[in-house]
Short mmCIF file of C-alpha atoms in Angstrom, two decimals:
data_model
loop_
_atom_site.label_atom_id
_atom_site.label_comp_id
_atom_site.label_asym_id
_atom_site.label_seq_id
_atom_site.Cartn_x
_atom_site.Cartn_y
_atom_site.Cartn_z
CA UNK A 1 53.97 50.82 86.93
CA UNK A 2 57.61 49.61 88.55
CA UNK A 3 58.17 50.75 92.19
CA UNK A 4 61.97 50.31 90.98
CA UNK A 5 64.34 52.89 93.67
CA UNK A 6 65.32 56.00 91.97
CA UNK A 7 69.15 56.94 91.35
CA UNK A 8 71.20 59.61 91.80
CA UNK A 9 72.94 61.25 89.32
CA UNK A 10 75.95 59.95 91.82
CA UNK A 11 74.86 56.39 91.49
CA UNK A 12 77.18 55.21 89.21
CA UNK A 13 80.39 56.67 91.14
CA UNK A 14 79.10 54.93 94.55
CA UNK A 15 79.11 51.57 92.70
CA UNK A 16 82.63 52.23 91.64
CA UNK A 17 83.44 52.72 94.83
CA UNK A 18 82.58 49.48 96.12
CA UNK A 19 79.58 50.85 98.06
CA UNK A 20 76.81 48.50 99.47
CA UNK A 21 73.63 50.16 98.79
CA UNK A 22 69.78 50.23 100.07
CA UNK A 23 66.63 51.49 99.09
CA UNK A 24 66.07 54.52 101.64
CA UNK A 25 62.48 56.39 100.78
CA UNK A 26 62.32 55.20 96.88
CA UNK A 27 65.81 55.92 96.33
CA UNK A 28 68.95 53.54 96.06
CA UNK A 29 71.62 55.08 98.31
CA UNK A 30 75.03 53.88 99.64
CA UNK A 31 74.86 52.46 102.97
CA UNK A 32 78.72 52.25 103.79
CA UNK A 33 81.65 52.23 101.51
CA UNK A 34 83.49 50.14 104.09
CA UNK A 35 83.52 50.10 108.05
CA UNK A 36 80.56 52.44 109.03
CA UNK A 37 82.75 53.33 112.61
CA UNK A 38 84.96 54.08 110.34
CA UNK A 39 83.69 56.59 108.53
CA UNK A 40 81.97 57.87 111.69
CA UNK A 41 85.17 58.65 112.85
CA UNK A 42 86.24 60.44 109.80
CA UNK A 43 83.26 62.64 110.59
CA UNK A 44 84.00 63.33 113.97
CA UNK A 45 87.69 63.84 113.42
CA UNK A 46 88.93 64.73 109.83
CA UNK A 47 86.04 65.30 107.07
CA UNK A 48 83.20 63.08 105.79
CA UNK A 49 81.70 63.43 101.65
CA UNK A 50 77.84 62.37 101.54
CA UNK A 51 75.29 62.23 98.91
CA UNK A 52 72.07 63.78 99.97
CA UNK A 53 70.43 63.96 96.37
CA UNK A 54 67.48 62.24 98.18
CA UNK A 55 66.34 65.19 99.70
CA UNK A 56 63.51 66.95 98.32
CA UNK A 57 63.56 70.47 97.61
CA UNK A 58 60.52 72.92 96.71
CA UNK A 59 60.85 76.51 95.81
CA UNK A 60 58.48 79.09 96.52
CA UNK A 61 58.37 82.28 94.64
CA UNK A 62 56.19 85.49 94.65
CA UNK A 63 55.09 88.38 96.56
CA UNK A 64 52.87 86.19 99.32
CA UNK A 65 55.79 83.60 99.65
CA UNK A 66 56.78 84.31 103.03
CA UNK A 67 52.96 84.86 103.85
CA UNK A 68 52.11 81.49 102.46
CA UNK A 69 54.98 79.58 104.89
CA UNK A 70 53.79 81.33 107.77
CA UNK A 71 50.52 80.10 107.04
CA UNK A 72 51.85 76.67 106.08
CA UNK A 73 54.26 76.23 108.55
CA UNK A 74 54.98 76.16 112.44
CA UNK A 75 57.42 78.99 112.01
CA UNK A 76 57.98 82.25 110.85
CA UNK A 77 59.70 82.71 107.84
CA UNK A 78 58.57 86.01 106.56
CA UNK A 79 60.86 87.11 108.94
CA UNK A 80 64.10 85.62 107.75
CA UNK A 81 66.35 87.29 106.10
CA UNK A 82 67.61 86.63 102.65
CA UNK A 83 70.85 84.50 102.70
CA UNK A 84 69.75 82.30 106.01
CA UNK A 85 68.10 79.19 106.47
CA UNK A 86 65.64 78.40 109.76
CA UNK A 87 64.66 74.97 111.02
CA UNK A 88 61.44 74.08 110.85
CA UNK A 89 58.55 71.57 111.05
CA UNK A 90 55.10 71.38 109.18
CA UNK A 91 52.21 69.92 111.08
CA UNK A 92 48.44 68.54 110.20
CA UNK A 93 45.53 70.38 111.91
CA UNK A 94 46.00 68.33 115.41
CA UNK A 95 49.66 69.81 115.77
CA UNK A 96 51.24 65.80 114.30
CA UNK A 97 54.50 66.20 112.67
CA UNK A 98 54.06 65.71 108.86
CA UNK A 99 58.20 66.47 108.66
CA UNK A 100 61.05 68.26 109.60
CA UNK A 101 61.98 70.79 107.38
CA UNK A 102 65.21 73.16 106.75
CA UNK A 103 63.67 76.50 104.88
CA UNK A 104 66.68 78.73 102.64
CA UNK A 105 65.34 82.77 102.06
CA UNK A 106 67.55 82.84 98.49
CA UNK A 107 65.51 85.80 97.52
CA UNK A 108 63.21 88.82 98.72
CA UNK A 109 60.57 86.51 97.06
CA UNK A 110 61.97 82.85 97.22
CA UNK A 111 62.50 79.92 99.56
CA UNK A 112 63.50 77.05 99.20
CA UNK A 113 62.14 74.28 101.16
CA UNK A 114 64.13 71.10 101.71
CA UNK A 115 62.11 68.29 103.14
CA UNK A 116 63.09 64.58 104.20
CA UNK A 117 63.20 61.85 101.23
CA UNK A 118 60.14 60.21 102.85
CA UNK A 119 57.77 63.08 103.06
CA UNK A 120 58.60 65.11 100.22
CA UNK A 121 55.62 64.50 98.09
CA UNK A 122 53.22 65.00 101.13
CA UNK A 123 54.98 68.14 102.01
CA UNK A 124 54.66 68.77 98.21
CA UNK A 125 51.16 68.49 98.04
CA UNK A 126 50.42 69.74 101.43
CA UNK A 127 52.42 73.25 100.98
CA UNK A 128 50.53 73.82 97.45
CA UNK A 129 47.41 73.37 99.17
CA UNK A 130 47.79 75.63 101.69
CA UNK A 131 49.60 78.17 99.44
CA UNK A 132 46.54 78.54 97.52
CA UNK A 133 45.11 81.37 98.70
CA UNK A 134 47.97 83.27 98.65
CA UNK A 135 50.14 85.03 95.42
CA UNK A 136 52.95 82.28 95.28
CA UNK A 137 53.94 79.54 92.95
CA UNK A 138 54.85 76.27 94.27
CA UNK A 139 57.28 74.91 92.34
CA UNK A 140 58.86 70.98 92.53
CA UNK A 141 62.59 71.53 92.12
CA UNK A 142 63.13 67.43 93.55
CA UNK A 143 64.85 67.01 89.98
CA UNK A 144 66.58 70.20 89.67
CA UNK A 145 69.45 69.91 92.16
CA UNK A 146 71.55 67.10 93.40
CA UNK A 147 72.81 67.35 97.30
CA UNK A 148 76.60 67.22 98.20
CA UNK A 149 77.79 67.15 101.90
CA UNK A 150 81.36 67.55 103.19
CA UNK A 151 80.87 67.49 106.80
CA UNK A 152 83.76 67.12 109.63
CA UNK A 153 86.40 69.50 111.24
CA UNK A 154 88.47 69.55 108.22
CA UNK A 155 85.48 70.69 105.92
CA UNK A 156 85.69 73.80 105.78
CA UNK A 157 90.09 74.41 104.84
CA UNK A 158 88.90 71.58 102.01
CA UNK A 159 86.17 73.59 100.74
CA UNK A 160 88.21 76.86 100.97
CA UNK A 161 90.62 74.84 98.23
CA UNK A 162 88.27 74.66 95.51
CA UNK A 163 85.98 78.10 96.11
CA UNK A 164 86.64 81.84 96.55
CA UNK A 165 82.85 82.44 98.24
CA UNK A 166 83.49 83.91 101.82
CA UNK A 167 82.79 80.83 103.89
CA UNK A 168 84.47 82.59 106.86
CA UNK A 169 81.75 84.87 106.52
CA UNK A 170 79.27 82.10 106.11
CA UNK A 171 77.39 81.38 109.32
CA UNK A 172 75.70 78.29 111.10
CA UNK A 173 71.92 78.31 108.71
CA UNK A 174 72.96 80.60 106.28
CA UNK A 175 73.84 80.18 102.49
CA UNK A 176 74.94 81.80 99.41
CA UNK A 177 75.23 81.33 96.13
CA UNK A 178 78.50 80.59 94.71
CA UNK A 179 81.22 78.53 92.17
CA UNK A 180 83.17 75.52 93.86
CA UNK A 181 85.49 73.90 91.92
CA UNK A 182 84.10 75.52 88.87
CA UNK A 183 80.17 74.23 89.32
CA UNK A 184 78.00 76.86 90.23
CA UNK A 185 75.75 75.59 93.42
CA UNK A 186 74.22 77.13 96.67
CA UNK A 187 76.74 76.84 99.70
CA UNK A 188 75.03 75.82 102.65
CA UNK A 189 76.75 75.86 106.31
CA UNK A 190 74.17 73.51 107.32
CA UNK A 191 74.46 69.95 108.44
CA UNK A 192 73.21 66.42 110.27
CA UNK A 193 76.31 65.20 111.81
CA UNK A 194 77.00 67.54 114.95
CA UNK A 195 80.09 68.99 113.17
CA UNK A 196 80.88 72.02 111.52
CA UNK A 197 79.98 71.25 107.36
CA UNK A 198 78.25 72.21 103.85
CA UNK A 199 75.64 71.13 102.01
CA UNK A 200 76.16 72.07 98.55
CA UNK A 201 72.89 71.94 96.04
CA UNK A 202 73.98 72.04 92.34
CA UNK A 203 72.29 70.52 89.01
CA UNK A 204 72.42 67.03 88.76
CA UNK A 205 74.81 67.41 85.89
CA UNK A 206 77.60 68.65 87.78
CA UNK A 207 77.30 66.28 90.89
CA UNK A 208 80.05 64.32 89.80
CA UNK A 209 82.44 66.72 88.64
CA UNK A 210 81.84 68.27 92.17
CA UNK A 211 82.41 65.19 93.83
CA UNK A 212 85.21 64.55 92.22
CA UNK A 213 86.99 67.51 92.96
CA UNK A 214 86.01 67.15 96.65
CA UNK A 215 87.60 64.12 96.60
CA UNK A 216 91.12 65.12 95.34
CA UNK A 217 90.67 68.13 97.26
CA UNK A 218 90.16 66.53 100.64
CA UNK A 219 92.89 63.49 100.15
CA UNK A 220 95.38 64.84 101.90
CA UNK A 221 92.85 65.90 104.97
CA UNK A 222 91.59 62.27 105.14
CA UNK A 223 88.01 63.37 103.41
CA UNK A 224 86.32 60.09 103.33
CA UNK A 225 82.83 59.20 101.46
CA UNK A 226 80.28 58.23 103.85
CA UNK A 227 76.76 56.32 103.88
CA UNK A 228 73.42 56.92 105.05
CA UNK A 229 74.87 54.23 107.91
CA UNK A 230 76.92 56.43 109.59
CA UNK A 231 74.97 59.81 109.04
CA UNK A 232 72.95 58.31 111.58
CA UNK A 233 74.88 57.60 114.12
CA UNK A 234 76.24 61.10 113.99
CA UNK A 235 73.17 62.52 114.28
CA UNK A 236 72.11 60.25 117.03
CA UNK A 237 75.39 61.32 119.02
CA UNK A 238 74.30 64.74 118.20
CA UNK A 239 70.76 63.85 119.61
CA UNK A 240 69.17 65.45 116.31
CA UNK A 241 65.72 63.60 115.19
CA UNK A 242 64.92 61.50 112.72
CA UNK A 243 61.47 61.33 111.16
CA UNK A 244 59.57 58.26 111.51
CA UNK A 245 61.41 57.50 114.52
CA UNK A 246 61.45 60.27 117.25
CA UNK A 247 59.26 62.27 115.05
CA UNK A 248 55.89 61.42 114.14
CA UNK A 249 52.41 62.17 113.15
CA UNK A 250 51.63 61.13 116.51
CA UNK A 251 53.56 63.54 118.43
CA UNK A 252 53.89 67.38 117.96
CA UNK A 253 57.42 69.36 118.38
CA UNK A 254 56.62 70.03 122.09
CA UNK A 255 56.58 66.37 122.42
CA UNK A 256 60.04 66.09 120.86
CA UNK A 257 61.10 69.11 123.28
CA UNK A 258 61.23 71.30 120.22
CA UNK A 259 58.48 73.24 120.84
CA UNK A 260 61.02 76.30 120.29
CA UNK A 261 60.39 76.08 116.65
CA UNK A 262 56.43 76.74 117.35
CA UNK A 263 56.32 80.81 116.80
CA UNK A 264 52.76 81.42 118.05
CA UNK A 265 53.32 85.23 118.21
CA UNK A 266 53.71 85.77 113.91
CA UNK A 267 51.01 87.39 112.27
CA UNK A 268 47.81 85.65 111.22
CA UNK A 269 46.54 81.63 111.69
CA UNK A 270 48.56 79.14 110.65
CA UNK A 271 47.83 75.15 110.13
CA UNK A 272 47.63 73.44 113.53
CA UNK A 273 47.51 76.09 115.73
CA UNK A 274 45.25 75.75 118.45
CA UNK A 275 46.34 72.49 118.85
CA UNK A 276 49.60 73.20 119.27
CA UNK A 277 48.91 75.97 121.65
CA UNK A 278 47.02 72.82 123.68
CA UNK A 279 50.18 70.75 123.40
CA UNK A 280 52.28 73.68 124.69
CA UNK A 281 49.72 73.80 127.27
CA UNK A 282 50.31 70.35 128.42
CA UNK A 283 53.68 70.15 128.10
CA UNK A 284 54.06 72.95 129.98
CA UNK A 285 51.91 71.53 133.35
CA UNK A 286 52.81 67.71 132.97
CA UNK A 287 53.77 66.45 130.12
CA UNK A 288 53.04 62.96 130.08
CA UNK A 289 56.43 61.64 128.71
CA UNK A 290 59.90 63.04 127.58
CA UNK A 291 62.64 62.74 124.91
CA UNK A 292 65.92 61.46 126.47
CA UNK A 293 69.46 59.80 126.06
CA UNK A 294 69.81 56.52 127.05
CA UNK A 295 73.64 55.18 127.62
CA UNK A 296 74.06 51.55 128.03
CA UNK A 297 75.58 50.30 131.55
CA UNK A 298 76.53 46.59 129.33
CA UNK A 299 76.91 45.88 125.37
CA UNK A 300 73.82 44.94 123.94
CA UNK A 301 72.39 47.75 121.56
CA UNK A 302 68.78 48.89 121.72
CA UNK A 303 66.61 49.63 118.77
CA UNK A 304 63.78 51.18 118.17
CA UNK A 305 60.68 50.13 119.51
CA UNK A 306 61.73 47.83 122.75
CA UNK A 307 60.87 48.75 125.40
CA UNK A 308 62.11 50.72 128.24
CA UNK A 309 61.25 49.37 132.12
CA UNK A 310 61.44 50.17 135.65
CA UNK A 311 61.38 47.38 137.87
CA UNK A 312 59.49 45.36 135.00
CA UNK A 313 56.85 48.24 134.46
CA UNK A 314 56.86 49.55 130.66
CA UNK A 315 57.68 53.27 131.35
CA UNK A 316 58.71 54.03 127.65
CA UNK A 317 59.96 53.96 124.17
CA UNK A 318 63.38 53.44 122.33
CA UNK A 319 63.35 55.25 119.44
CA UNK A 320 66.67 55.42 118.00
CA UNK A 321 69.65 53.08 119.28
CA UNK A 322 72.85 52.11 117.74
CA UNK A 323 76.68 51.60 118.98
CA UNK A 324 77.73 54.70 119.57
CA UNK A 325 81.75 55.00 118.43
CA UNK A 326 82.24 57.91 120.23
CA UNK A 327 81.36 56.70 123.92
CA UNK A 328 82.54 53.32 123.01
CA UNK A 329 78.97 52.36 123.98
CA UNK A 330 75.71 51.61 122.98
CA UNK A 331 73.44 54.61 122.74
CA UNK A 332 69.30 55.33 122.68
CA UNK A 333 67.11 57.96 122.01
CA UNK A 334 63.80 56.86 124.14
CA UNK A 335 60.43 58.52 125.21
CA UNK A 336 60.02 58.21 128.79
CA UNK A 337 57.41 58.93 131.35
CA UNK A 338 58.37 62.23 132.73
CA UNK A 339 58.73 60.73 136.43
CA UNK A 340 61.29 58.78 134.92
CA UNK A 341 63.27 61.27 133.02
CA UNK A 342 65.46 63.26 134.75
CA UNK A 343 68.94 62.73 134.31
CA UNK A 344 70.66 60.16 136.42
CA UNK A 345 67.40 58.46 137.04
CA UNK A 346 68.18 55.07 138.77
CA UNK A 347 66.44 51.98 137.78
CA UNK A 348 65.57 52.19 134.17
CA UNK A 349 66.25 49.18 131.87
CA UNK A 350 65.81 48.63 128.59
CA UNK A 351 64.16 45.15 127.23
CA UNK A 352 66.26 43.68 124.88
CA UNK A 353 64.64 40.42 124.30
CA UNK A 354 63.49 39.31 127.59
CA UNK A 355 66.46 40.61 128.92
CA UNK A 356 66.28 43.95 131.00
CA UNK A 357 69.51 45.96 130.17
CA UNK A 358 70.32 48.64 132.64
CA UNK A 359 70.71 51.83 131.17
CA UNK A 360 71.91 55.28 132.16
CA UNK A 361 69.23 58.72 131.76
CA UNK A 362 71.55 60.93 130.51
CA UNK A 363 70.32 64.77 129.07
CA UNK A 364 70.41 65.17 125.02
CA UNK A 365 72.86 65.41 122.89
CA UNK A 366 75.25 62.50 123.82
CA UNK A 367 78.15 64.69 122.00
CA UNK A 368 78.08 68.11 121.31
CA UNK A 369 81.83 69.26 119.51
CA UNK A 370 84.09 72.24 121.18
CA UNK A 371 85.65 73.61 118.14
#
C-alpha cells in the first residue's frame, strides 16, 4: 500500500504555474505561487483564486437527515433552511472537538457536510455511525466535487462576469445552485480569509475549465492564485481557527470561545452533551484559560507551541503565529490563563527560544474588513 499524497484534478495547472507544493492532510497542494505577502495582499485588497479540492464533503439524504445532524452534531440543523449553510463543530462524548464543520441545507432532505482535509474520514465514519438509527443515507461525495475559491473585495464584480445566478441576492452562509462560466457548480458565499468571497463546488472534470475562466475573468481586477500559505495568514488576521492548532480533541468550543455554536435547547440528545453543558458550566464561573490575540511589541514571530510568560511563569499557549502583512507585525493566536487575558494586559511575553518577547493582549480578530 503507497501513502503517496493525493492530487487534485487542479494539480497539473498549479505545476504550470510554477507553484511550490506540500503534502497538507494526504493531499499535494500549492503552498505559494510566488511571494506568500504577496498574495495575502491580493486577498485583502483586490481578489485571491484557491484550490480547496482537499476538503471533504459528505451528503446526507432522507427523511431523518436533519434529525440525524442534530443528533450527530453540536448544532441544530433541522432548523436551517434550504439554500443556507451554518457553522458547526462535531464533538466525541467528553465535548473534544473531532472538527470544524460548514453544513449546506441543498434540499428539504439533503446536506451537505464539508469537513477539514484532516478529519474527513473520522467525520466520515463518525456521522454514519451515529446516523444509524435514523432514516438517512450517508453518502461519501470526497470524489464527487472539486473546491474553487475566489476570495477578496473584487470577488464578487469577477464572479458576476462569468454567471447570471443572483449573487446580490446571495447572503453571508448561504448557497445556490447555479452555471459559472458554463460549469454547473454550487455557489457558496462562504469563506476563510476575512473577506467577502465564493466557494464554488463543481465535478472534478470541470475544475479546470472553471479555473481557467476565473483567471481571464479576474485579470484585469488583479485576481491572483493563492496557496494554502497565505490562506492562513488570512484567517489568522481574521482570528478564525484552525484544527489541530486552536482546535482540538482536548478542548471543547467553549474553550475556543465558540460555545455559541453549542444549541443545547434543539430537540432530543445529541453526542457530547452533558459534557458540554459541564464545559459551559465552567466556562461560565472561571474558565481556567482563554483564546486571545497576541501582537508582537519586536520582530521575532511566534509559533505554535512556545510558550507564553509572565515574569518567567508559563501562563499559556501559542497556537497559531505568523508575520502578519497587514499590521506589519508579527501576530499569535495563544491560550492564556484567564487572569492574564484581558486586553491590554501588561507583562506577557512570549518565549521564543530562551528569549522572552514582549507581546501585546489584544481582543480577536486582529482585522475584521469595513466593506
Amino acid at each position: 500500500m503507497t501513502n503517496a499524497p493525493r492530487h487534485t484534478a487542479l494539480d497539473a495547472l498549479h505545476r504550470a504555474l510554477g507553484a511550490m507544493m506540500t503534502d497538507f492532510a494526504g493531499w499535494d497542494m500549492p503552498l505559494r505561487y510566488g511571494s506568500e505577502r504577496d498574495e495575502h495582499v491580493a486577498v485583502r485588497t483586490r481578489a485571491g483564486l484557491f484550490d480547496l479540492s482537499h476538503m471533504g464533503e459528505i451528503t446526507l439524504t432522507g427523511p431523518q437527515a436533519g434529525q440525524a445532524l442534530d443528533y450527530a452534531l453540536v448544532g441544530n440543523l433541522s432548523a436551517l433552511a434550504v439554500g443556507r449553510a451554518r457553522y458547526t463543530m462535531i464533538c466525541d462524548a467528553e465535548g473534544g472537538i473531532l472538527d470544524d464543520l460548514i453544513v449546506y441545507r441543498l434540499a428539504e432532505q439533503e446536506y451537505m457536510v464539508v469537513a477539514n482535509a484532516s478529519n474527513a474520514q473520522v467525520v466520515l465514519d463518525a456521522l454514519t455511525e451515529r446516523a444509524a438509527g435514523f432514516e438517512t443515507t450517508v453518502r461519501d461525495d470526497r470524489d464527487a466535487y472539486a473546491l474553487i475559491a475566489v476570495q477578496g473585495p473584487a470577488s464578487p464584480g469577477i464572479l458576476k462576469s462569468v454567471t447570471d445566478a443572483d449573487l446580490d441576492g446571495l447572503k453571508y452562509y448561504a448557497g445556490l445552485p447555479g452555471t459559472v462560466a458554463g460549469v454547473p457548480a454550487l455557489i457558496a458565499r462562504t469563506g476563510y480569509t476575512g473577506e467577502d468571497g465564493f466557494e464554488l463546488f463543481v465535478a472534478p472534470g470541470d475544475a479546470e475549465k472553471l479555473w481557467q475562466a476565473l483567471t481571464e475573468a479576474g485579470a484585469d481586477a488583479g485576481l491572483v492564485p493563492c496557496g494554502l500559505s497565505c490562506r492562513d495568514t488570512l484567517r489568522l488576521e481574521a482570528g478564525m481557527p484552525l484544527y489541530g492548532h486552536e482546535l482540538t480533541t482536548a478542548t471543547t468550543p467553549f474553550d475556543a470561545g465558540l460555545g455559541r455554536v453549542v444549541k443545547f435547547d434543539k430537540e432530543g440528545d445529541f453526542v457530547g452533551r452533558a459534557a458540554l453543558e459541564a464545559a459551559a458550566e465552567r466556562a461560565a464561573s472561571a474558565p481556567p484559560r482563554k483564546l486571545v490575540g497576541l501582537v508582537a511589541q519586536g520582530r521575532r514571530v511566534p509559533r505554535a507551541g512556545f510558550a507564553v510568560t509572565v515574569g518567567g511563569e508559563v501562563v499559556g499557549e501559542v497556537t497559531s503565529g505568523a508575520p502578519s502583512p497587514t499590521l506589519g507585525k508579527p501576530i499569535a493566536i495563544a491560550y492564556v490563563d484567564a487572569a492574564h487575558a484581558a486586553p491590554g494586559t501588561e507583562g506577557v511575553a512570549v518565549d521564543i527560544r530562551g528569549a522572552h518577547e514582549p507581546y501585546e493582549v489584544v481582543a480577536l480578530p486582529f482585522y475584521k474588513r469595513t466593506r
